[in-house]
CSV table of C-alpha atoms in Angstrom, one decimal:
chain,number,residue,atom,x,y,z
O,31,UNK,CA,-58.3,124.1,33.2
O,32,UNK,CA,-55.2,124.5,35.4
O,33,UNK,CA,-51.9,122.9,34.5
O,34,UNK,CA,-51.9,120.8,37.7
O,35,UNK,CA,-55.2,119.2,37.1
O,36,UNK,CA,-55.1,115.7,35.6
O,37,UNK,CA,-58.0,113.8,34.1
O,38,UNK,CA,-58.5,110.2,32.8
O,39,UNK,CA,-58.7,111.6,29.2
O,40,UNK,CA,-56.7,114.6,28.3
O,41,UNK,CA,-58.4,117.7,26.8
O,42,UNK,CA,-56.3,117.3,23.7
O,43,UNK,CA,-57.6,113.8,23.1
O,44,UNK,CA,-61.2,114.9,23.6
O,45,UNK,CA,-60.7,117.7,21.1
O,46,UNK,CA,-60.0,115.2,18.3
O,47,UNK,CA,-63.0,113.7,16.5
O,48,UNK,CA,-61.8,110.2,17.1
O,49,UNK,CA,-61.2,110.8,20.8
O,50,UNK,CA,-64.5,112.4,21.3
O,51,UNK,CA,-66.4,109.6,19.6
O,52,UNK,CA,-64.5,107.0,21.7
O,53,UNK,CA,-65.3,108.9,24.9
O,54,UNK,CA,-69.0,109.2,24.2
O,55,UNK,CA,-69.2,105.6,23.1
O,56,UNK,CA,-67.7,104.4,26.3
O,57,UNK,CA,-69.7,106.8,28.4
O,58,UNK,CA,-73.0,105.7,26.7
O,59,UNK,CA,-72.1,102.0,27.1
O,60,UNK,CA,-71.4,102.4,30.9
O,61,UNK,CA,-74.6,104.4,31.4
O,62,UNK,CA,-76.7,101.8,29.6
O,63,UNK,CA,-75.1,98.9,31.6
O,64,UNK,CA,-75.8,100.6,34.9
O,65,UNK,CA,-79.4,101.4,33.8
O,66,UNK,CA,-79.9,97.8,32.7
O,67,UNK,CA,-78.5,96.5,36.0
O,68,UNK,CA,-81.0,98.6,38.0
O,69,UNK,CA,-84.0,98.3,35.7
O,70,UNK,CA,-83.8,94.7,34.7
O,71,UNK,CA,-84.9,93.3,38.2
O,72,UNK,CA,-87.9,95.7,38.1
O,73,UNK,CA,-88.8,94.5,34.6
O,74,UNK,CA,-88.4,90.9,35.6
O,75,UNK,CA,-90.7,91.4,38.6
O,76,UNK,CA,-93.4,93.3,36.7
O,77,UNK,CA,-93.5,90.9,33.8
O,78,UNK,CA,-93.2,87.9,36.1
O,79,UNK,CA,-96.6,88.7,37.6
O,80,UNK,CA,-98.1,88.6,34.0
O,81,UNK,CA,-96.9,85.1,33.2
O,82,UNK,CA,-98.8,81.9,33.8
O,83,UNK,CA,-97.8,79.9,37.0
O,84,UNK,CA,-96.1,77.3,34.8
O,85,UNK,CA,-94.1,79.8,32.8
O,86,UNK,CA,-92.8,81.7,35.7
O,87,UNK,CA,-91.1,78.6,37.1
O,88,UNK,CA,-89.9,77.0,33.9
O,89,UNK,CA,-86.2,76.6,33.1
O,90,UNK,CA,-84.8,78.3,31.2
O,91,UNK,CA,-86.9,81.4,32.0
O,92,UNK,CA,-88.6,83.4,29.3
O,93,UNK,CA,-87.7,87.1,29.0
O,94,UNK,CA,-91.0,88.1,27.5
O,95,UNK,CA,-94.3,86.4,28.6
O,96,UNK,CA,-95.8,84.2,25.9
O,97,UNK,CA,-99.3,85.4,27.0
O,98,UNK,CA,-99.9,88.6,29.0
O,99,UNK,CA,-102.1,87.9,32.1
O,100,UNK,CA,-103.3,90.8,34.2
O,101,UNK,CA,-105.2,88.5,36.5
O,102,UNK,CA,-102.2,88.2,38.8
O,103,UNK,CA,-102.6,91.8,39.8
O,104,UNK,CA,-106.4,91.7,40.3
O,105,UNK,CA,-106.1,88.5,42.3
O,106,UNK,CA,-103.4,90.0,44.5
O,107,UNK,CA,-105.5,93.1,45.1
O,108,UNK,CA,-108.6,91.0,46.1
O,109,UNK,CA,-107.3,87.7,47.5
O,110,UNK,CA,-104.6,89.3,49.7
O,111,UNK,CA,-106.8,92.2,50.8
O,112,UNK,CA,-104.1,94.7,49.7
O,113,UNK,CA,-106.3,97.9,50.2
O,114,UNK,CA,-106.6,97.1,53.9
O,115,UNK,CA,-102.9,96.4,54.5
O,116,UNK,CA,-101.8,99.3,52.4
O,117,UNK,CA,-104.0,101.6,54.4
O,118,UNK,CA,-102.6,100.2,57.6
O,119,UNK,CA,-99.1,100.9,56.4
O,120,UNK,CA,-100.0,104.5,55.4
O,121,UNK,CA,-101.5,105.1,58.8
O,122,UNK,CA,-98.5,103.7,60.6
O,123,UNK,CA,-95.9,105.5,58.4
O,124,UNK,CA,-97.8,108.8,58.4
O,125,UNK,CA,-98.1,108.8,62.2
O,126,UNK,CA,-94.5,107.9,62.8
O,127,UNK,CA,-93.4,110.5,60.3
O,128,UNK,CA,-95.5,113.3,61.9
O,129,UNK,CA,-94.5,112.6,65.5
O,130,UNK,CA,-90.8,112.1,64.5
O,131,UNK,CA,-90.8,115.4,62.6
O,132,UNK,CA,-92.3,117.3,65.5
O,133,UNK,CA,-90.3,115.8,68.4
O,134,UNK,CA,-87.0,115.4,66.6
O,135,UNK,CA,-87.2,118.9,65.2
O,136,UNK,CA,-88.0,120.4,68.6
O,137,UNK,CA,-85.2,118.4,70.3
O,138,UNK,CA,-82.7,119.3,67.7
O,139,UNK,CA,-83.6,123.0,67.8
O,140,UNK,CA,-83.3,123.0,71.6
O,141,UNK,CA,-79.9,121.3,71.6
O,142,UNK,CA,-78.6,123.5,68.8
O,143,UNK,CA,-79.9,127.0,69.6
O,144,UNK,CA,-81.3,127.1,73.1
O,145,UNK,CA,-78.2,125.6,74.7
O,146,UNK,CA,-79.9,123.8,77.6
O,147,UNK,CA,-78.0,122.7,80.7
O,148,UNK,CA,-76.1,119.4,80.2
O,149,UNK,CA,-76.9,119.7,76.5
O,150,UNK,CA,-73.7,118.0,75.3
O,151,UNK,CA,-74.2,115.2,77.8
O,152,UNK,CA,-77.8,114.7,76.5
O,153,UNK,CA,-76.6,114.7,72.9
O,154,UNK,CA,-73.8,112.3,73.7
O,155,UNK,CA,-76.3,109.9,75.4
O,156,UNK,CA,-78.6,110.1,72.3
O,157,UNK,CA,-75.7,109.4,69.9
O,158,UNK,CA,-74.6,106.5,72.1
O,159,UNK,CA,-77.8,104.7,71.2
O,160,UNK,CA,-76.6,104.5,67.6
O,161,UNK,CA,-73.9,102.1,68.7
O,162,UNK,CA,-76.4,99.7,70.1
O,163,UNK,CA,-77.6,97.0,67.6
O,164,UNK,CA,-81.2,97.3,66.7
O,165,UNK,CA,-81.8,93.6,67.4
O,166,UNK,CA,-80.7,94.2,71.0
O,167,UNK,CA,-83.5,96.7,71.5
O,168,UNK,CA,-86.3,94.5,70.2
O,169,UNK,CA,-87.0,92.7,73.5
O,170,UNK,CA,-86.9,95.8,75.8
O,171,UNK,CA,-89.1,97.7,73.3
O,172,UNK,CA,-91.6,94.8,73.2
O,173,UNK,CA,-91.8,94.6,77.0
O,174,UNK,CA,-92.3,98.3,77.2
O,175,UNK,CA,-95.0,98.4,74.6
O,176,UNK,CA,-96.8,95.3,76.0
O,177,UNK,CA,-97.0,97.0,79.5
O,178,UNK,CA,-96.4,100.7,79.2
O,179,UNK,CA,-94.7,102.0,82.4
O,180,UNK,CA,-96.8,104.1,84.9
O,181,UNK,CA,-100.0,103.8,82.7
O,182,UNK,CA,-99.8,99.9,82.6
O,183,UNK,CA,-101.6,99.6,79.3
O,184,UNK,CA,-100.8,97.6,76.2
O,185,UNK,CA,-100.0,99.1,72.9
O,186,UNK,CA,-100.0,95.8,71.0
O,187,UNK,CA,-102.3,95.8,67.9
O,188,UNK,CA,-102.3,99.6,68.2
O,189,UNK,CA,-100.6,102.1,65.8
O,190,UNK,CA,-99.0,103.8,68.8
O,191,UNK,CA,-96.8,100.7,69.2
O,192,UNK,CA,-95.2,101.8,65.9
O,193,UNK,CA,-95.4,105.5,66.3
O,194,UNK,CA,-93.8,106.0,69.8
O,195,UNK,CA,-90.6,103.9,69.2
O,196,UNK,CA,-90.1,105.6,65.8
O,197,UNK,CA,-90.0,109.0,67.5
O,198,UNK,CA,-86.7,108.1,69.2
O,199,UNK,CA,-84.6,108.3,66.1
O,200,UNK,CA,-81.1,109.5,67.1
O,201,UNK,CA,-79.8,109.7,63.5
O,202,UNK,CA,-82.5,112.0,62.2
O,203,UNK,CA,-82.2,114.1,65.4
O,204,UNK,CA,-78.5,114.5,64.9
O,205,UNK,CA,-79.0,115.3,61.2
O,206,UNK,CA,-81.4,118.1,62.1
O,207,UNK,CA,-79.1,119.5,64.8
O,208,UNK,CA,-76.2,119.6,62.4
O,209,UNK,CA,-78.3,121.6,60.0
O,210,UNK,CA,-79.6,124.0,62.7
O,211,UNK,CA,-76.0,124.6,63.8
O,212,UNK,CA,-75.2,126.0,60.4
O,213,UNK,CA,-78.0,128.6,60.5
O,214,UNK,CA,-76.3,132.0,61.2
O,215,UNK,CA,-76.8,133.4,64.7
O,216,UNK,CA,-77.5,136.8,63.2
O,217,UNK,CA,-80.7,135.6,61.6
O,218,UNK,CA,-82.1,134.4,64.9
O,219,UNK,CA,-80.9,137.6,66.7
O,220,UNK,CA,-82.7,139.7,64.1
O,221,UNK,CA,-85.9,137.8,64.8
O,222,UNK,CA,-85.5,138.3,68.5
O,223,UNK,CA,-85.0,142.1,67.9
O,224,UNK,CA,-88.3,142.1,66.0
O,225,UNK,CA,-90.0,140.6,69.0
O,226,UNK,CA,-90.3,137.0,67.9
O,227,UNK,CA,-90.2,134.4,70.7
O,228,UNK,CA,-88.5,131.0,70.6
O,229,UNK,CA,-91.4,129.1,69.1
O,230,UNK,CA,-92.2,131.9,66.6
O,231,UNK,CA,-88.5,131.9,65.5
O,232,UNK,CA,-88.6,128.2,65.0
O,233,UNK,CA,-91.9,128.3,63.0
O,234,UNK,CA,-91.2,131.4,60.9
O,235,UNK,CA,-87.5,131.4,60.5
O,236,UNK,CA,-85.8,128.1,61.1
O,237,UNK,CA,-88.4,125.7,59.6
O,238,UNK,CA,-88.7,127.5,56.2
O,239,UNK,CA,-84.9,127.5,55.9
O,240,UNK,CA,-84.8,123.8,56.8
O,241,UNK,CA,-87.0,122.5,54.0
O,242,UNK,CA,-84.2,120.4,52.3
O,243,UNK,CA,-83.2,118.6,55.5
O,244,UNK,CA,-86.8,118.1,56.6
O,245,UNK,CA,-87.5,116.5,53.2
O,246,UNK,CA,-84.6,114.1,53.7
O,247,UNK,CA,-85.7,113.3,57.3
O,248,UNK,CA,-89.2,112.7,56.0
O,249,UNK,CA,-88.0,110.2,53.4
O,250,UNK,CA,-85.9,108.4,56.0
O,251,UNK,CA,-88.8,108.2,58.4
O,252,UNK,CA,-91.4,107.0,55.9
O,253,UNK,CA,-89.1,104.4,54.3
O,254,UNK,CA,-88.0,103.0,57.7
O,255,UNK,CA,-91.6,102.3,58.7
O,256,UNK,CA,-92.7,101.1,55.3
O,257,UNK,CA,-90.0,98.5,54.9
O,258,UNK,CA,-89.8,97.3,58.5
O,259,UNK,CA,-90.9,93.7,59.1
O,260,UNK,CA,-89.7,92.4,62.5
O,261,UNK,CA,-91.2,95.0,64.8
O,262,UNK,CA,-94.7,95.2,63.1
O,263,UNK,CA,-94.7,91.4,63.2
O,264,UNK,CA,-94.3,91.5,66.9
O,265,UNK,CA,-96.7,94.3,67.6
O,266,UNK,CA,-99.6,93.3,65.4
O,267,UNK,CA,-100.9,89.8,65.9
O,268,UNK,CA,-104.3,90.8,64.4
O,269,UNK,CA,-104.1,90.1,60.7
O,270,UNK,CA,-106.5,92.9,59.8
O,271,UNK,CA,-104.2,95.5,61.4
O,272,UNK,CA,-100.9,94.3,59.9
O,273,UNK,CA,-98.9,96.4,57.4
O,274,UNK,CA,-98.2,95.3,53.9
O,275,UNK,CA,-94.7,94.0,54.7
O,276,UNK,CA,-96.0,91.6,57.3
O,277,UNK,CA,-99.2,90.7,55.4
O,278,UNK,CA,-97.2,89.6,52.3
O,279,UNK,CA,-95.4,87.0,54.4
O,280,UNK,CA,-98.3,85.9,56.5
O,281,UNK,CA,-100.7,85.5,53.5
O,282,UNK,CA,-98.2,83.9,51.0
O,283,UNK,CA,-98.6,80.3,52.2
O,284,UNK,CA,-101.4,79.2,49.9
O,285,UNK,CA,-101.0,81.9,47.2
O,286,UNK,CA,-99.7,81.3,43.6
O,287,UNK,CA,-96.2,82.6,42.9
O,288,UNK,CA,-97.5,85.0,40.2
O,289,UNK,CA,-100.0,86.5,42.6
O,290,UNK,CA,-97.4,87.0,45.3
O,291,UNK,CA,-95.1,88.7,42.8
O,292,UNK,CA,-97.9,91.0,41.7
O,293,UNK,CA,-98.6,91.9,45.4
O,294,UNK,CA,-94.9,92.8,45.8
O,295,UNK,CA,-95.0,95.0,42.8
O,296,UNK,CA,-98.1,96.8,44.1
O,297,UNK,CA,-96.5,97.2,47.5
O,298,UNK,CA,-93.4,98.8,46.1
O,299,UNK,CA,-95.2,101.4,43.9
O,300,UNK,CA,-95.8,103.9,46.8
O,301,UNK,CA,-92.1,104.0,47.7
O,302,UNK,CA,-91.0,104.3,44.0
O,303,UNK,CA,-93.4,107.2,43.5
O,304,UNK,CA,-92.2,108.9,46.7
O,305,UNK,CA,-88.6,108.8,45.5
O,306,UNK,CA,-89.6,110.1,42.1
O,307,UNK,CA,-91.5,113.0,43.6
O,308,UNK,CA,-89.1,113.9,46.4
O,309,UNK,CA,-85.7,113.1,44.7
O,310,UNK,CA,-84.9,116.8,44.5
O,311,UNK,CA,-85.2,117.0,48.3
O,312,UNK,CA,-82.5,114.3,48.6
O,313,UNK,CA,-80.2,116.2,46.4
O,314,UNK,CA,-81.0,119.5,48.1
O,315,UNK,CA,-80.5,117.9,51.5
O,316,UNK,CA,-77.1,116.6,50.6
O,317,UNK,CA,-76.0,120.0,49.5
O,318,UNK,CA,-77.6,121.8,52.4
O,319,UNK,CA,-74.3,122.6,54.1
O,320,UNK,CA,-74.4,126.3,53.1
O,321,UNK,CA,-77.1,128.6,54.3
O,322,UNK,CA,-77.8,132.0,52.9
O,323,UNK,CA,-78.5,134.8,55.3
């Protein structure tokens, strides 16, 4: 360690048994407190669905259910028709993710490597949309989806009403472009010398090198659709086509609190699993600044 480096606890103190024991005690306590702060709400929600309706509303609350009831989860699955709404959400999220990945990747690659005319102006216009509040775009988006220009058809109660607006994601496009900018030009020139065209270079060279950022963009795209409420509420008036975020609100009027809590637990499971499976892509995407040739 260099002489100019300062830390909260000096190396000399850590070298002593008492200092080392104190350090690990404080470190363990802080980690446990943070883990408790994050995990306790999850525990409270999962066990809340297993309590009786009277117990879940009593004061003071009970930390552990007096009797464990799994009927809340089965009732939520059947009474609220969760399979249908979960499938609707999967279809809407998957379509938005696929279209966004295709079009944002193509646009970012063109702006980064193909250098089109007025490319900087186009990029500036795209980034300018990030300064417009999302609420200000709701009405124009709805009018466009309700009567699609030129075609004059309605996309209400249609997954396309979710897919097409999701494609225009300036943040993900800029994230992809910044990553493509860091890919060495020598790699692309070597592909051109070997006879690869623009599309072949994108497919065989650029995309394999861009897996970390594509994973991050995929997570952003899926989570944005999965947790969105206002826009699906406006697009889908048909209850049978509503995603889980809208259905939980629409169907919660005459449902017991324990059943509603159980439904929220079930609705959150896919996102939790996705983060657990793809968490390494988030870390890799954060550290994706350096590219090996």
